Coordinates of C-alpha atoms in Angstrom, one line a residue:
X295 CA 141.3 -110.7 -89.9
X296 CA 140.9 -113.0 -87.0
X297 CA 140.5 -111.8 -83.5
X298 CA 141.5 -113.8 -80.5
X299 CA 140.2 -113.5 -76.9
X300 CA 142.6 -112.7 -74.2
X301 CA 143.5 -115.5 -72.0
X302 CA 143.4 -114.9 -68.3
X303 CA 146.1 -116.6 -66.5
X304 CA 145.0 -119.3 -64.3
X305 CA 145.8 -119.4 -60.6
X306 CA 147.4 -122.3 -58.9
X307 CA 145.8 -125.5 -60.1
X308 CA 142.9 -123.8 -61.8
X309 CA 141.8 -123.9 -65.5
X310 CA 141.0 -120.8 -67.5
X311 CA 137.4 -119.8 -67.7
X312 CA 136.2 -120.5 -71.3
X313 CA 132.7 -119.0 -70.8
X314 CA 131.0 -122.4 -70.6
X315 CA 132.0 -123.5 -67.2
X316 CA 129.4 -123.5 -64.3
X317 CA 131.3 -120.8 -62.5
X318 CA 131.0 -118.5 -65.4
X319 CA 127.2 -118.9 -65.6
X320 CA 126.7 -118.6 -61.9
X321 CA 128.6 -115.3 -61.9
X322 CA 126.4 -113.9 -64.6
X323 CA 123.1 -115.2 -63.1
X324 CA 123.7 -113.5 -59.7
X325 CA 121.6 -110.3 -59.8
X326 CA 122.1 -107.1 -57.9
X327 CA 119.5 -107.8 -55.2
X328 CA 121.3 -111.1 -54.3
X329 CA 124.6 -109.3 -54.1
X330 CA 123.1 -106.6 -51.9
X331 CA 121.4 -109.2 -49.7
X332 CA 124.7 -111.0 -49.3
X333 CA 126.4 -107.8 -48.2
X334 CA 123.7 -107.0 -45.7
X335 CA 123.7 -110.5 -44.2
X336 CA 127.4 -110.5 -43.8
X337 CA 127.3 -109.2 -40.2
X338 CA 130.1 -110.2 -37.9
X339 CA 128.9 -112.5 -35.1
X340 CA 130.6 -110.3 -32.5
X341 CA 128.2 -107.4 -33.4
X342 CA 125.0 -109.5 -33.0
X343 CA 123.3 -108.8 -29.6
X344 CA 123.3 -111.7 -27.2
X345 CA 120.2 -112.2 -25.1
X346 CA 119.9 -114.4 -22.1
X347 CA 116.1 -114.4 -22.2
X348 CA 114.3 -117.5 -23.4
X349 CA 112.7 -117.3 -26.8
X350 CA 109.2 -116.0 -27.0
X351 CA 107.9 -119.3 -28.2
X352 CA 109.1 -121.0 -25.1
X353 CA 107.5 -118.7 -22.5
X354 CA 104.6 -119.9 -20.4
X355 CA 102.3 -117.2 -21.8
X356 CA 103.2 -118.2 -25.4
X357 CA 102.5 -121.8 -24.7
X358 CA 99.2 -120.9 -23.0
X359 CA 98.2 -118.8 -25.9
X360 CA 99.0 -121.5 -28.4
X361 CA 96.9 -124.0 -26.4
X362 CA 93.9 -121.6 -26.2
X363 CA 94.2 -120.9 -30.0
X364 CA 94.1 -124.7 -30.6
X365 CA 91.1 -125.3 -28.4
X366 CA 89.3 -122.0 -29.3
X367 CA 90.6 -120.9 -32.7
X368 CA 89.9 -117.2 -33.5
X369 CA 86.8 -116.9 -35.6
X370 CA 85.9 -120.6 -35.3
X371 CA 82.6 -122.2 -34.5
X372 CA 83.4 -122.7 -30.8
X373 CA 84.6 -119.1 -30.3
X374 CA 81.4 -117.8 -32.0
X375 CA 79.2 -120.1 -30.0
X376 CA 80.8 -118.9 -26.7
X377 CA 80.4 -115.3 -27.8
X378 CA 76.7 -115.8 -28.6
X379 CA 76.1 -117.8 -25.4
X380 CA 77.8 -115.1 -23.4
X381 CA 75.6 -112.5 -25.0
X382 CA 72.5 -114.4 -23.9
X383 CA 73.5 -115.6 -20.5
X384 CA 73.4 -112.7 -18.1
X385 CA 71.1 -111.1 -15.6
X386 CA 68.1 -112.9 -17.2
X387 CA 69.2 -116.2 -15.7
X388 CA 68.7 -114.9 -12.2
X389 CA 65.0 -114.4 -12.7
X390 CA 64.2 -117.8 -14.3
X391 CA 63.0 -119.5 -11.0
X392 CA 60.6 -116.6 -10.5
X393 CA 59.4 -117.0 -14.0
X394 CA 58.9 -120.7 -13.4
X395 CA 56.9 -119.9 -10.4
X396 CA 54.6 -117.7 -12.5
X397 CA 54.1 -120.0 -15.4
X398 CA 54.5 -123.4 -13.8
X399 CA 57.5 -125.8 -13.9
X400 CA 56.5 -127.8 -17.0
X401 CA 55.4 -124.7 -19.0
X402 CA 58.7 -123.1 -18.1
X403 CA 60.6 -125.9 -19.7
X404 CA 58.3 -125.8 -22.7
X405 CA 58.8 -122.1 -23.1
X406 CA 62.5 -122.5 -23.0
X407 CA 62.5 -125.2 -25.6
X408 CA 60.3 -123.2 -28.0
X409 CA 62.3 -120.0 -27.5
X410 CA 65.5 -121.8 -28.1
X411 CA 64.3 -123.1 -31.4
X412 CA 63.0 -119.7 -32.5
X413 CA 66.2 -118.0 -31.5
X414 CA 68.3 -120.4 -33.6
X415 CA 66.0 -119.7 -36.6
X416 CA 66.2 -116.0 -36.0
X417 CA 70.0 -116.3 -36.1
X418 CA 69.8 -118.2 -39.4
X419 CA 67.6 -115.5 -40.8
X420 CA 70.0 -112.8 -39.7
X421 CA 73.0 -114.7 -41.2
X422 CA 71.1 -115.1 -44.5
X423 CA 70.4 -111.4 -44.6
X424 CA 74.1 -110.6 -43.9
X425 CA 75.3 -113.1 -46.5
X426 CA 73.1 -111.8 -49.3
X427 CA 73.3 -108.1 -48.6
X428 CA 77.0 -108.1 -47.6
X429 CA 76.2 -105.4 -45.0
X430 CA 78.2 -105.6 -41.8
X431 CA 75.9 -103.7 -39.3
X432 CA 72.5 -104.4 -37.9
X433 CA 71.3 -100.9 -38.7
X434 CA 72.7 -101.1 -42.3
X435 CA 70.6 -104.2 -43.0
X436 CA 67.6 -102.5 -41.5
X437 CA 68.2 -99.5 -43.7
X438 CA 68.6 -101.6 -46.9
X439 CA 65.6 -103.8 -46.3
X440 CA 63.0 -101.6 -44.5
X441 CA 64.1 -98.0 -44.9
X442 CA 65.6 -95.2 -42.9
X443 CA 62.7 -95.0 -40.3
X444 CA 63.1 -98.6 -39.3
X445 CA 66.9 -98.3 -39.2
X446 CA 66.6 -95.5 -36.6
X447 CA 64.1 -97.7 -34.7
X448 CA 66.6 -100.6 -34.7
X449 CA 69.4 -98.3 -33.5
X450 CA 67.1 -97.0 -30.7
X451 CA 66.3 -100.6 -29.7
X452 CA 70.0 -101.5 -29.6
X453 CA 70.8 -98.4 -27.4
X454 CA 68.0 -99.2 -25.0
X455 CA 69.0 -102.9 -24.8
X456 CA 72.6 -102.1 -24.2
X457 CA 71.8 -99.6 -21.5
X458 CA 69.2 -101.7 -19.8
X459 CA 71.5 -104.8 -19.9
X460 CA 74.3 -102.7 -18.3
X461 CA 71.9 -101.6 -15.5
X462 CA 70.8 -105.1 -14.9
X463 CA 74.4 -106.3 -14.6
X464 CA 75.3 -103.5 -12.2
X465 CA 72.3 -104.2 -10.0
X466 CA 73.3 -107.9 -9.9
X467 CA 76.8 -107.0 -8.8
X468 CA 75.5 -104.7 -6.1
X469 CA 73.2 -107.5 -4.8
X470 CA 76.2 -109.9 -4.7
X471 CA 78.3 -107.4 -2.7
X472 CA 75.4 -106.7 -0.4
X473 CA 74.9 -110.3 0.5
X474 CA 78.6 -111.0 0.9
X475 CA 79.3 -108.0 3.2
X476 CA 76.1 -108.4 5.3
X477 CA 77.2 -112.0 6.2
X478 CA 80.7 -110.9 7.1
X479 CA 81.5 -109.9 10.7
X480 CA 84.9 -108.3 9.8
X481 CA 83.6 -106.0 7.0
X482 CA 84.0 -102.2 7.6
X483 CA 80.9 -100.3 8.5
X484 CA 81.4 -98.0 5.5
X485 CA 81.0 -101.0 3.1
X486 CA 77.9 -102.1 4.9
X487 CA 76.2 -98.8 4.0
X488 CA 74.6 -98.0 0.6
X489 CA 77.4 -95.6 -0.1
X490 CA 80.1 -98.2 0.3
X491 CA 78.1 -100.7 -1.8
X492 CA 77.8 -98.2 -4.6
X493 CA 81.5 -97.5 -4.5
X494 CA 82.4 -101.1 -4.9
X495 CA 79.9 -101.6 -7.6
X496 CA 81.2 -98.5 -9.5
X497 CA 84.8 -99.8 -9.3
X498 CA 83.7 -103.2 -10.7
X499 CA 81.9 -101.5 -13.5
X500 CA 84.8 -99.1 -14.2
X501 CA 87.6 -101.8 -14.1
X502 CA 85.9 -105.0 -15.2
X503 CA 82.9 -104.1 -17.3
X504 CA 83.7 -101.0 -19.3
X505 CA 87.1 -102.2 -20.7
X506 CA 85.2 -105.0 -22.5
X507 CA 83.7 -102.5 -24.9
X508 CA 87.1 -101.3 -26.0
X509 CA 88.2 -104.1 -28.5
X510 CA 87.3 -103.4 -32.1
X511 CA 86.2 -106.9 -32.9
X512 CA 83.8 -109.1 -30.9
X513 CA 85.9 -112.1 -31.6
X514 CA 88.6 -110.6 -29.3
X515 CA 86.3 -111.2 -26.4
X516 CA 86.2 -115.0 -27.0
X517 CA 88.5 -115.6 -24.0
X518 CA 86.3 -113.5 -21.7
X519 CA 83.2 -115.1 -23.1
X520 CA 84.7 -118.6 -22.3
X521 CA 85.5 -117.6 -18.8
X522 CA 82.1 -116.0 -18.3
X523 CA 80.3 -119.1 -19.5
X524 CA 82.5 -121.2 -17.3
X525 CA 81.8 -119.2 -14.2
X526 CA 78.1 -119.3 -15.1
X527 CA 78.3 -123.1 -15.3
X528 CA 79.8 -123.0 -11.8
X529 CA 77.0 -120.8 -10.6
X530 CA 74.4 -123.3 -12.0
X531 CA 76.2 -126.2 -10.2
X532 CA 76.0 -124.3 -7.0
X533 CA 72.2 -123.9 -7.5
X534 CA 71.9 -127.6 -8.2
X535 CA 73.9 -128.7 -5.2
X536 CA 72.1 -126.3 -2.8
X537 CA 68.7 -127.5 -4.1
X538 CA 69.6 -131.2 -3.7
X539 CA 70.7 -130.6 -0.1
X540 CA 68.0 -128.3 1.0
X541 CA 64.6 -127.7 -0.5
X542 CA 64.3 -130.3 -3.3
X543 CA 63.9 -133.4 -1.2
X544 CA 60.9 -131.9 0.6
X545 CA 59.2 -129.9 -2.2
X546 CA 59.3 -132.8 -4.7
X547 CA 56.6 -134.5 -2.6
X548 CA 54.4 -131.4 -2.6
X549 CA 53.9 -130.8 -6.3
X550 CA 50.5 -129.8 -7.7
X551 CA 49.6 -130.3 -11.3
X552 CA 47.3 -127.3 -11.6
X553 CA 47.1 -124.0 -9.8
X554 CA 47.1 -124.4 -6.0
X555 CA 47.7 -121.7 -3.5
X556 CA 48.9 -124.1 -0.9
X557 CA 51.3 -126.2 -3.0
X558 CA 54.9 -124.9 -3.1
X559 CA 55.5 -126.2 -6.7
X560 CA 53.0 -126.0 -9.5
X561 CA 53.4 -127.7 -12.9
X562 CA 50.8 -125.8 -14.9
X563 CA 49.6 -122.4 -13.9
X564 CA 46.5 -120.5 -15.2
X565 CA 45.3 -117.0 -15.6
X566 CA 47.3 -113.9 -16.2
X567 CA 50.0 -115.1 -13.9
X568 CA 50.8 -118.0 -16.3
X569 CA 52.2 -115.6 -18.9
X570 CA 53.9 -113.1 -16.6
X571 CA 57.2 -115.1 -16.8
X572 CA 57.2 -115.3 -20.6
X573 CA 59.0 -111.9 -20.9
X574 CA 61.8 -113.2 -18.6
X575 CA 62.3 -116.3 -20.8
X576 CA 62.5 -114.2 -23.9
X577 CA 64.9 -111.7 -22.3
X578 CA 67.2 -114.5 -21.4
X579 CA 67.7 -115.4 -25.1
X580 CA 68.5 -111.9 -26.5
X581 CA 71.7 -112.5 -28.5
X582 CA 70.7 -111.1 -31.9
X583 CA 72.1 -107.8 -30.9
X584 CA 75.7 -109.1 -31.6
X585 CA 74.8 -111.4 -34.5
X586 CA 76.4 -109.4 -37.3
X587 CA 79.6 -108.7 -35.4
X588 CA 80.0 -112.4 -34.7
X589 CA 79.1 -113.4 -38.2
X590 CA 81.7 -111.1 -39.9
X591 CA 84.4 -112.0 -37.4
X592 CA 84.2 -115.7 -38.4
X593 CA 87.2 -116.9 -40.5
X594 CA 85.6 -119.4 -42.7
X595 CA 82.4 -117.5 -43.0
X596 CA 79.4 -119.5 -44.2
X597 CA 75.7 -119.6 -43.3
X598 CA 76.0 -123.2 -42.2
X599 CA 78.8 -122.6 -39.8
X600 CA 77.1 -119.5 -38.3
X601 CA 73.9 -121.5 -37.8
X602 CA 75.9 -124.3 -36.2
X603 CA 77.6 -121.9 -33.9
X604 CA 74.2 -120.4 -33.0
X605 CA 72.8 -123.8 -32.3
X606 CA 75.7 -124.8 -30.0
X607 CA 75.5 -121.6 -28.1
X608 CA 71.7 -121.6 -27.7
X609 CA 71.7 -125.3 -26.7
X610 CA 74.2 -124.6 -24.0
X611 CA 72.0 -121.7 -22.8
X612 CA 68.9 -124.0 -22.8
X613 CA 70.6 -126.6 -20.6
X614 CA 71.8 -124.0 -18.1
X615 CA 68.4 -122.2 -18.1
X616 CA 66.5 -125.5 -17.7
X617 CA 68.7 -126.5 -14.7
X618 CA 68.3 -123.1 -13.0
X619 CA 64.5 -123.1 -13.6
X620 CA 64.0 -126.6 -12.3
X621 CA 66.4 -126.7 -9.3
X622 CA 66.0 -123.1 -8.3
X623 CA 62.2 -123.4 -8.3
X624 CA 62.3 -126.8 -6.6
X625 CA 64.6 -125.4 -3.9
X626 CA 62.5 -122.4 -2.8
X627 CA 59.1 -123.1 -4.3
X628 CA 56.6 -120.3 -4.2
X629 CA 58.9 -118.3 -1.8
X630 CA 60.8 -117.1 -4.9
X631 CA 59.9 -113.4 -5.3
X632 CA 62.9 -111.9 -7.1
X633 CA 66.4 -112.6 -8.1
X634 CA 67.7 -116.1 -7.1
X635 CA 70.8 -114.4 -5.7
X636 CA 68.7 -112.8 -3.0
X637 CA 67.4 -116.2 -1.8
X638 CA 70.8 -117.3 -0.4

């Protein structure tokens, strides 16, 4: 007994669906999720909120952010180099002219070149240890390689270094305020006293220094590191200009090759004084404390890229340190007895 399929009447001008037409296949191929999405997207235009604000992509801050990301991409070589350079450049740069006075000008430049090379090699060694051990912290690597005792020692060194570095920065800020206020005739008497100076220094520490330790990743500080290095370059240029217009033209004709108590500038010093400035040069290159944080925040993380970032950062430090040592020492000569900030 034969069975026939019911024929659906066609609407005006249409043919009956025989099961092989494209419309038949398309209706069966549409799944439930597509029908649900079609229903959710079918929102009347009059219900859509209308905003008169410009799109986020067209705002000035968004454009500035895109430009910064293009120039200094997060986790890139340049961002890592600025973070390492910012970790090195600090209060130590202020004592370089005094260190050059102790060791001699030529020996100061030799010390800087040797310490720069050794610092880059130390960063390579730390990156190699991080790559092979896959440990993300300085103390963790010390624990895995040298045991619990040395891990506690490394943690103590990091605590001491962080605290002493913070104290050095605070002292430098206090010296800056003291010189600025003492040379101003309109400054209040309260700010001229030690209490007012301490209040300003504490406010700068609370509002500008302490918030920088809040971000979870070191790479988040790449903007602050870039600005910090830029301002330090400006500071070095000020030292160069002041030296060229004041002490350098006179002291350059009074240079002594060996130790001479009457010469304002000495190229090679001798005795115990010749190595007194070595500690200052070494302190100016302490960036290993943040090496693992910088390494693990890199996007395309390789030992070669990390070493290249370290080389760029330390080379920038060497150029700035050499300029400060040379021009700062040539400006004031043997009169330098402390921070270069106190000489202006």
